[in-house]
Coordinates of C-alpha atoms in Angstrom, one line a residue:
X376 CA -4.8 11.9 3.8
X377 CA -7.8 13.5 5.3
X378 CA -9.7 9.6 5.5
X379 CA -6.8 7.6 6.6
X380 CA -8.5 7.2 9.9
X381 CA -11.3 6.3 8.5
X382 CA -9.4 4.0 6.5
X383 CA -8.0 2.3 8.8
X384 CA -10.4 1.9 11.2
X385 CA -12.6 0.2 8.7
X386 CA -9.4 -2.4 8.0
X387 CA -9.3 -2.9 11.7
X388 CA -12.8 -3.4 12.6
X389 CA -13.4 -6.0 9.8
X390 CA -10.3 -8.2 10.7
X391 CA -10.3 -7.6 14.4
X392 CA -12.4 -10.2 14.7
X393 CA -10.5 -12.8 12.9
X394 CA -6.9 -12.1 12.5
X395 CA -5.8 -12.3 16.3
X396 CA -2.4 -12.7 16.1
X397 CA -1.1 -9.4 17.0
X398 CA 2.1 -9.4 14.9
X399 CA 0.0 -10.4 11.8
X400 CA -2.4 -7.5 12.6
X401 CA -0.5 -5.0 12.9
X402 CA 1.3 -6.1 9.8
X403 CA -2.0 -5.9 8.2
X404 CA -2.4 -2.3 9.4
X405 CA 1.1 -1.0 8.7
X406 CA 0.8 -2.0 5.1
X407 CA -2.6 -0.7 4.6
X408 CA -0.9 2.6 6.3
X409 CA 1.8 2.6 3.5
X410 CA -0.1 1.9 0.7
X411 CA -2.9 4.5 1.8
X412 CA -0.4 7.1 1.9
X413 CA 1.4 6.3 -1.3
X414 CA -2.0 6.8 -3.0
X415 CA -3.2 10.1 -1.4
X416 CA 0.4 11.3 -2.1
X417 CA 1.1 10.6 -5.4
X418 CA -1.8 9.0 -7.6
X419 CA -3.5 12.3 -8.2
X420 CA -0.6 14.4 -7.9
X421 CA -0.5 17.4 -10.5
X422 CA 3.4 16.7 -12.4
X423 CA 7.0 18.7 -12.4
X424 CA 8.3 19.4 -15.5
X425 CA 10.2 16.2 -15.5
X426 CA 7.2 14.4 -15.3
X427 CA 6.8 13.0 -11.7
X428 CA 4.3 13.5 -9.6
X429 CA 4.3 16.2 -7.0
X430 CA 3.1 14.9 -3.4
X431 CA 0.4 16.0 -2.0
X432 CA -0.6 18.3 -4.9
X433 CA -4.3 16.6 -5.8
X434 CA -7.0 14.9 -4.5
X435 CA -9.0 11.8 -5.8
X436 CA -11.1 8.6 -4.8
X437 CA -9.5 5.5 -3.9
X438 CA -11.6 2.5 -2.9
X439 CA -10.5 -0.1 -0.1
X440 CA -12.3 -3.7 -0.4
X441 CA -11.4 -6.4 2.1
X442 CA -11.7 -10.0 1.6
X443 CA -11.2 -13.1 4.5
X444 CA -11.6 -15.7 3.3
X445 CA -9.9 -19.2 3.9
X446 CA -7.8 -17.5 6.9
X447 CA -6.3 -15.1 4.4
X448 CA -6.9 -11.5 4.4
X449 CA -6.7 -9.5 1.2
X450 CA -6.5 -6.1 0.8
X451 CA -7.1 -4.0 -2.5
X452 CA -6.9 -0.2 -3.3
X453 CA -8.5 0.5 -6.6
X454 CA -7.8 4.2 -7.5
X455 CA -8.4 6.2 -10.9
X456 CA -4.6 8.4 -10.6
X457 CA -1.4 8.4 -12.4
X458 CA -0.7 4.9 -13.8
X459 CA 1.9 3.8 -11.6
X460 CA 3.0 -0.4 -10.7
X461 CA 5.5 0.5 -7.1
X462 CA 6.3 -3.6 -7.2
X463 CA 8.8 -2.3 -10.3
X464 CA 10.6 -0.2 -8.6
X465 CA 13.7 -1.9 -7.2
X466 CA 14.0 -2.8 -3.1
X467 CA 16.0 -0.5 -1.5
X468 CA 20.0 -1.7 -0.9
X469 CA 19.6 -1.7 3.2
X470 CA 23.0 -3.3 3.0
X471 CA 23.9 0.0 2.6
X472 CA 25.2 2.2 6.0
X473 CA 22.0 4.7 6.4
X474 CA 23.9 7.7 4.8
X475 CA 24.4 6.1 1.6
X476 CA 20.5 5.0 1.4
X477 CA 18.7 6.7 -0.7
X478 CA 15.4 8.0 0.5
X479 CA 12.3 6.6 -0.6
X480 CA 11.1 3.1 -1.2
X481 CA 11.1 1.4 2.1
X482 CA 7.3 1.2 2.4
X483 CA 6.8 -0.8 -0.7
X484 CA 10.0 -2.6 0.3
X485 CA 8.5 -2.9 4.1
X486 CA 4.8 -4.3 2.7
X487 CA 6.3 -6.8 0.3
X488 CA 8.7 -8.3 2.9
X489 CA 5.8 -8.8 5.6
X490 CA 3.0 -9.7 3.0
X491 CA 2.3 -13.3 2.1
X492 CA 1.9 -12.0 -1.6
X493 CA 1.6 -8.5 -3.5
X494 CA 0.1 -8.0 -6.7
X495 CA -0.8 -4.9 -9.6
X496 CA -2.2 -4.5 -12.6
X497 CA -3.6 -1.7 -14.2
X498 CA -7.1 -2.1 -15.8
X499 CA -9.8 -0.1 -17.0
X500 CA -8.0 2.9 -16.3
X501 CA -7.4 1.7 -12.6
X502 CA -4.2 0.8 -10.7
X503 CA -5.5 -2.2 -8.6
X504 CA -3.2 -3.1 -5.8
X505 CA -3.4 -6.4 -3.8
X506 CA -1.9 -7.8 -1.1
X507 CA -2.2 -10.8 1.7
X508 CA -1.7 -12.0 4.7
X509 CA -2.6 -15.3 6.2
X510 CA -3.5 -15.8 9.8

């Protein structure tokens, strides 16, 4: 978590220029938010005995590359952690009153409902997440 500023100040400097929509920008930068933090939580996590990941319990690299291109921005975080696809995990029921919610899952939920399109795969002993946003 220590370079999410520097994350995200990178992010917004090379779209600032382009994307000027507000809404769309901020969009950009919320998503890049969530998907930075699901990383540095869990992708390099050490695991319970049950086998998930512990937050916060390691540290690892995780590359950011930014494409604009055709008035569509695409973000992709390439790390080397725990193999791990979030788009399988099923959308939170926010149908349900806010007591019966389970916790968990809304930033996934948040960046595929804002996103133009959202995409994983796992290669070379990568998880490569992609999303974007047209402007």
């Amino acid at each position: 978590m220590d370079n999410f500023k520097v994350v995200s100040k990178f992010v917004d400097d090379l779209i600032s220029g382009n994307v000027v929509d507000e809404l769309i920008h901020d969009q950009i930068i919320v998503a890049v938010e969530e998907i930075y933090v699901n990383v540095a939580h869990y992708a390099y996590g050490q695991l319970d005995e049950n086998g998930d990941s512990i937050p916060d319990s390691g540290t690892g690299p995780v590359e950011v590359i930014v494409s604009d291109e055709n008035r569509v921005v695409t973000i992709t975080f390439i790390d080397s952690g725990i193999m791990y696809n979030p788009l399988e995990k099923p959308d939170p029921d926010i149908t349900k009153p806010p007591s019966e919610r389970q916790i968990g899952g809304y930033g996934i939920f948040m960046v595929k409902k804002t996103m133009d399109d959202m995409t994983y795969k796992y290669e070379d002993d990568h998880n490569i997440l992609s999303f974007s946003k047209k402007y």
